[in-house]
Tab-separated table of N, CA and C in Angstrom:
chain	number	residue	atom	x	y	z
J	1	MET	N	-4.417	13.382	19.343
J	1	MET	CA	-3.211	12.863	18.719
J	1	MET	C	-3.091	13.513	17.334
J	2	SER	N	-1.965	14.123	17.101
J	2	SER	CA	-1.738	14.769	15.808
J	2	SER	C	-1.359	13.719	14.761
J	3	SER	N	-1.369	14.136	13.514
J	3	SER	CA	-1.021	13.188	12.454
J	3	SER	C	0.451	12.786	12.538
J	4	GLY	N	1.315	13.701	12.995
J	4	GLY	CA	2.722	13.354	13.167
J	4	GLY	C	2.915	12.272	14.211
J	5	GLN	N	2.182	12.386	15.315
J	5	GLN	CA	2.272	11.363	16.357
J	5	GLN	C	1.699	10.034	15.878
J	6	PHE	N	0.598	10.112	15.134
J	6	PHE	CA	-0.011	8.890	14.607
J	6	PHE	C	0.963	8.146	13.696
J	7	PHE	N	1.597	8.873	12.777
J	7	PHE	CA	2.535	8.231	11.860
J	7	PHE	C	3.777	7.731	12.590
J	8	ALA	N	4.178	8.404	13.657
J	8	ALA	CA	5.313	7.925	14.446
J	8	ALA	C	4.974	6.597	15.125
J	9	VAL	N	3.766	6.499	15.673
J	9	VAL	CA	3.344	5.255	16.326
J	9	VAL	C	3.242	4.126	15.302
J	10	VAL	N	2.671	4.422	14.137
J	10	VAL	CA	2.567	3.401	13.088
J	10	VAL	C	3.960	2.972	12.622
J	11	GLY	N	4.896	3.923	12.526
J	11	GLY	CA	6.262	3.586	12.146
J	11	GLY	C	6.928	2.661	13.150
J	12	VAL	N	6.726	2.931	14.430
J	12	VAL	CA	7.296	2.067	15.469
J	12	VAL	C	6.660	0.679	15.409
J	13	LEU	N	5.343	0.624	15.196
J	13	LEU	CA	4.673	-0.675	15.088
J	13	LEU	C	5.168	-1.468	13.875
J	14	LEU	N	5.375	-0.787	12.760
J	14	LEU	CA	5.932	-1.463	11.586
J	14	LEU	C	7.331	-1.997	11.868
J	15	PHE	N	8.145	-1.191	12.542
J	15	PHE	CA	9.502	-1.626	12.857
J	15	PHE	C	9.486	-2.850	13.768
J	16	VAL	N	8.665	-2.811	14.803
J	16	VAL	CA	8.613	-3.927	15.753
J	16	VAL	C	8.072	-5.187	15.084
J	17	SER	N	7.029	-5.041	14.260
J	17	SER	CA	6.485	-6.225	13.591
J	17	SER	C	7.478	-6.800	12.580
J	18	GLY	N	8.194	-5.939	11.874
J	18	GLY	CA	9.205	-6.429	10.943
J	18	GLY	C	10.354	-7.122	11.647
J	19	LEU	N	10.784	-6.544	12.755
J	19	LEU	CA	11.868	-7.158	13.517
J	19	LEU	C	11.435	-8.498	14.107
J	20	GLY	N	10.204	-8.552	14.603
J	20	GLY	CA	9.680	-9.815	15.122
J	20	GLY	C	9.560	-10.871	14.040
J	21	GLY	N	9.103	-10.458	12.871
J	21	GLY	CA	8.998	-11.401	11.761
J	21	GLY	C	10.345	-11.917	11.308
J	22	ALA	N	11.360	-11.056	11.353
J	22	ALA	CA	12.703	-11.488	10.968
J	22	ALA	C	13.274	-12.482	11.972
J	23	MET	N	12.924	-12.322	13.232
J	23	MET	CA	13.445	-13.238	14.246
J	23	MET	C	12.682	-14.556	14.274
J	24	ILE	N	11.399	-14.533	13.953
J	24	ILE	CA	10.572	-15.736	14.060
J	24	ILE	C	10.682	-16.624	12.826
J	25	SER	N	10.710	-16.025	11.649
J	25	SER	CA	10.641	-16.792	10.406
J	25	SER	C	11.935	-17.563	10.152
J	26	ALA	N	11.770	-18.747	9.583
J	26	ALA	CA	12.936	-19.562	9.239
J	26	ALA	C	13.270	-19.467	7.758
J	27	HIS	N	12.321	-19.036	6.951
J	27	HIS	CA	12.524	-18.936	5.508
J	27	HIS	C	13.289	-17.659	5.182
J	28	VAL	N	14.265	-17.764	4.300
J	28	VAL	CA	15.164	-16.644	4.007
J	28	VAL	C	14.424	-15.485	3.348
J	29	VAL	N	13.554	-15.776	2.400
J	29	VAL	CA	12.840	-14.705	1.696
J	29	VAL	C	11.885	-13.984	2.644
J	30	ARG	N	11.269	-14.717	3.547
J	30	ARG	CA	10.390	-14.076	4.538
J	30	ARG	C	11.185	-13.177	5.477
J	31	ARG	N	12.387	-13.584	5.808
J	31	ARG	CA	13.240	-12.720	6.639
J	31	ARG	C	13.609	-11.440	5.908
J	32	ILE	N	13.919	-11.555	4.623
J	32	ILE	CA	14.248	-10.371	3.825
J	32	ILE	C	13.047	-9.440	3.767
J	33	LEU	N	11.862	-10.007	3.543
J	33	LEU	CA	10.641	-9.199	3.498
J	33	LEU	C	10.369	-8.541	4.849
J	34	ALA	N	10.582	-9.273	5.937
J	34	ALA	CA	10.361	-8.710	7.267
J	34	ALA	C	11.338	-7.571	7.558
J	35	LEU	N	12.567	-7.704	7.123
J	35	LEU	CA	13.528	-6.616	7.314
J	35	LEU	C	13.163	-5.401	6.470
J	36	ASN	N	12.555	-5.620	5.299
J	36	ASN	CA	12.065	-4.502	4.499
J	36	ASN	C	10.917	-3.788	5.203
J	37	VAL	N	10.048	-4.540	5.855
J	37	VAL	CA	8.953	-3.931	6.616
J	37	VAL	C	9.518	-3.108	7.767
J	38	ALA	N	10.533	-3.631	8.448
J	38	ALA	CA	11.166	-2.881	9.534
J	38	ALA	C	11.814	-1.604	9.007
J	39	GLY	N	12.454	-1.686	7.863
J	39	GLY	CA	13.052	-0.497	7.258
J	39	GLY	C	12.009	0.534	6.876
J	40	SER	N	10.870	0.080	6.382
J	40	SER	CA	9.781	1.006	6.055
J	40	SER	C	9.263	1.699	7.305
J	41	GLY	N	9.249	0.984	8.409
J	41	GLY	CA	8.855	1.603	9.670
J	41	GLY	C	9.818	2.696	10.096
J	42	VAL	N	11.098	2.462	9.900
J	42	VAL	CA	12.099	3.486	10.224
J	42	VAL	C	11.929	4.700	9.325
J	43	PHE	N	11.679	4.463	8.041
J	43	PHE	CA	11.469	5.581	7.116
J	43	PHE	C	10.240	6.392	7.511
J	44	LEU	N	9.156	5.709	7.869
J	44	LEU	CA	7.937	6.404	8.276
J	44	LEU	C	8.163	7.189	9.561
J	45	LEU	N	8.923	6.636	10.480
J	45	LEU	CA	9.230	7.344	11.721
J	45	LEU	C	10.054	8.596	11.451
J	46	LEU	N	11.021	8.511	10.566
J	46	LEU	CA	11.827	9.690	10.229
J	46	LEU	C	10.983	10.789	9.590
J	47	VAL	N	10.074	10.415	8.703
J	47	VAL	CA	9.204	11.415	8.079
J	47	VAL	C	8.259	12.009	9.117
J	48	ALA	N	7.763	11.187	10.038
J	48	ALA	CA	6.872	11.694	11.081
J	48	ALA	C	7.604	12.647	12.019
J	49	LEU	N	8.871	12.385	12.290
J	49	LEU	CA	9.630	13.281	13.164
J	49	LEU	C	9.941	14.612	12.493
J	50	ALA	N	9.894	14.654	11.167
J	50	ALA	CA	10.141	15.904	10.444
J	50	ALA	C	8.924	16.821	10.469
J	51	TYR	N	7.767	16.297	10.860
J	51	TYR	CA	6.536	17.082	10.899
J	51	TYR	C	6.620	18.117	12.016
J	52	ARG	N	6.284	19.380	11.675
J	52	ARG	CA	6.386	20.466	12.658
J	52	ARG	C	5.050	21.143	12.938
J	53	GLY	N	3.998	20.723	12.323
J	53	GLY	CA	2.696	21.338	12.533
J	53	GLY	C	2.039	21.674	11.212
J	54	GLN	N	0.792	22.177	11.300
J	54	GLN	CA	0.015	22.459	10.091
J	54	GLN	C	0.635	23.552	9.230
J	55	ASP	N	1.020	24.665	9.836
J	55	ASP	CA	1.462	25.827	9.068
J	55	ASP	C	2.971	25.894	8.863
J	56	ALA	N	3.715	25.076	9.559
J	56	ALA	CA	5.179	25.130	9.463
J	56	ALA	C	5.675	24.243	8.321
J	57	VAL	N	6.815	24.610	7.789
J	57	VAL	CA	7.446	23.822	6.725
J	57	VAL	C	8.198	22.659	7.378
J	58	PRO	N	8.022	21.426	6.865
J	58	PRO	CA	8.747	20.298	7.461
J	58	PRO	C	10.247	20.390	7.199
J	59	ASP	N	10.993	19.730	8.054
J	59	ASP	CA	12.447	19.713	7.934
J	59	ASP	C	12.844	18.881	6.707
J	60	PRO	N	13.616	19.432	5.765
J	60	PRO	CA	13.941	18.680	4.547
J	60	PRO	C	15.035	17.625	4.728
J	61	ILE	N	15.821	17.719	5.788
J	61	ILE	CA	16.927	16.770	5.967
J	61	ILE	C	16.425	15.337	6.174
J	62	PRO	N	15.457	15.084	7.067
J	62	PRO	CA	14.966	13.705	7.182
J	62	PRO	C	14.344	13.179	5.887
J	63	HIS	N	13.711	14.058	5.121
J	63	HIS	CA	13.134	13.619	3.852
J	63	HIS	C	14.229	13.192	2.877
J	64	ALA	N	15.322	13.920	2.854
J	64	ALA	CA	16.443	13.543	1.990
J	64	ALA	C	17.066	12.228	2.462
J	65	LEU	N	17.161	12.044	3.779
J	65	LEU	CA	17.693	10.789	4.309
J	65	LEU	C	16.796	9.613	3.950
J	66	VAL	N	15.481	9.822	4.027
J	66	VAL	CA	14.545	8.749	3.694
J	66	VAL	C	14.630	8.404	2.215
J	67	LEU	N	14.712	9.407	1.365
J	67	LEU	CA	14.824	9.149	-0.068
J	67	LEU	C	16.099	8.366	-0.386
J	68	THR	N	17.205	8.749	0.229
J	68	THR	CA	18.454	8.012	0.040
J	68	THR	C	18.345	6.606	0.622
J	69	GLY	N	17.695	6.488	1.768
J	69	GLY	CA	17.512	5.181	2.391
J	69	GLY	C	16.669	4.238	1.563
J	70	ILE	N	15.665	4.778	0.878
J	70	ILE	CA	14.834	3.937	0.017
J	70	ILE	C	15.665	3.366	-1.130
J	71	VAL	N	16.510	4.188	-1.716
J	71	VAL	CA	17.370	3.717	-2.810
J	71	VAL	C	18.324	2.635	-2.306
J	72	VAL	N	18.920	2.856	-1.153
J	72	VAL	CA	19.837	1.865	-0.583
J	72	VAL	C	19.083	0.590	-0.216
J	73	ALA	N	17.865	0.723	0.311
J	73	ALA	CA	17.072	-0.450	0.683
J	73	ALA	C	16.713	-1.289	-0.535
J	74	VAL	N	16.384	-0.646	-1.645
J	74	VAL	CA	16.070	-1.395	-2.869
J	74	VAL	C	17.303	-2.160	-3.346
J	75	CYS	N	18.459	-1.517	-3.307
J	75	CYS	CA	19.692	-2.183	-3.755
J	75	CYS	C	20.070	-3.345	-2.844
J	76	THR	N	19.974	-3.153	-1.547
J	76	THR	CA	20.332	-4.236	-0.629
J	76	THR	C	19.316	-5.370	-0.685
J	77	THR	N	18.054	-5.048	-0.938
J	77	THR	CA	17.051	-6.098	-1.091
J	77	THR	C	17.337	-6.935	-2.331
J	78	ALA	N	17.697	-6.278	-3.419
J	78	ALA	CA	18.038	-7.014	-4.638
J	78	ALA	C	19.243	-7.918	-4.403
J	79	LEU	N	20.252	-7.401	-3.725
J	79	LEU	CA	21.434	-8.210	-3.420
J	79	LEU	C	21.073	-9.379	-2.508
J	80	ALA	N	20.251	-9.138	-1.502
J	80	ALA	CA	19.859	-10.207	-0.584
J	80	ALA	C	19.047	-11.282	-1.299
J	81	LEU	N	18.182	-10.882	-2.221
J	81	LEU	CA	17.403	-11.874	-2.962
J	81	LEU	C	18.281	-12.700	-3.898
J	82	VAL	N	19.269	-12.069	-4.509
J	82	VAL	CA	20.203	-12.815	-5.358
J	82	VAL	C	20.990	-13.813	-4.515
J	83	LEU	N	21.437	-13.386	-3.352
J	83	LEU	CA	22.164	-14.306	-2.470
J	83	LEU	C	21.264	-15.436	-1.980
J	84	ALA	N	19.988	-15.155	-1.744
J	84	ALA	CA	19.053	-16.202	-1.327
J	84	ALA	C	18.847	-17.223	-2.442
J	85	VAL	N	18.773	-16.756	-3.677
J	85	VAL	CA	18.638	-17.676	-4.813
J	85	VAL	C	19.886	-18.535	-4.943
J	86	ARG	N	21.053	-17.920	-4.813
J	86	ARG	CA	22.308	-18.687	-4.893
J	86	ARG	C	22.392	-19.715	-3.762
J	87	LEU	N	21.952	-19.342	-2.575
J	87	LEU	CA	21.944	-20.269	-1.446
J	87	LEU	C	21.015	-21.442	-1.723
J	88	ALA	N	19.857	-21.173	-2.286
J	88	ALA	CA	18.922	-22.247	-2.620
J	88	ALA	C	19.495	-23.156	-3.699
J	89	GLN	N	20.205	-22.587	-4.663
J	89	GLN	CA	20.829	-23.406	-5.707
J	89	GLN	C	21.924	-24.290	-5.129
J	90	GLU	N	22.707	-23.763	-4.214
J	90	GLU	CA	23.775	-24.555	-3.593
J	90	GLU	C	23.200	-25.681	-2.744
J	91	ARG	N	22.082	-25.436	-2.101
J	91	ARG	CA	21.471	-26.477	-1.268
J	91	ARG	C	20.886	-27.599	-2.111
J	92	THR	N	20.403	-27.283	-3.309
J	92	THR	CA	19.827	-28.335	-4.152
J	92	THR	C	20.899	-29.176	-4.831
J	93	HIS	N	22.098	-28.644	-5.007
J	93	HIS	CA	23.177	-29.400	-5.652
J	93	HIS	C	23.840	-30.383	-4.703
J	94	GLU	N	23.633	-30.236	-3.437
J	94	GLU	CA	24.284	-31.131	-2.466
J	94	GLU	C	23.526	-32.403	-2.265
């Protein structure tokens, strides 16, 4: 098993575990964290698919997509956490 295949398998496992955690958990923050784990699995899978071998240069397009995806994931996580805090505040006022 090459390192590219290993990282692809780990990426799929991260995605599946994150998706399972998002479906099982009832707490909002845990769901957000589980979706972040699933997103990290997708990023790892994309980087693993860009691997072409020891001597070959990896494909730069998936790396650029992953870098952009990380920035978007941080922004959406911040927004989701703010919305979770607002939801908790609304529930305590009722």
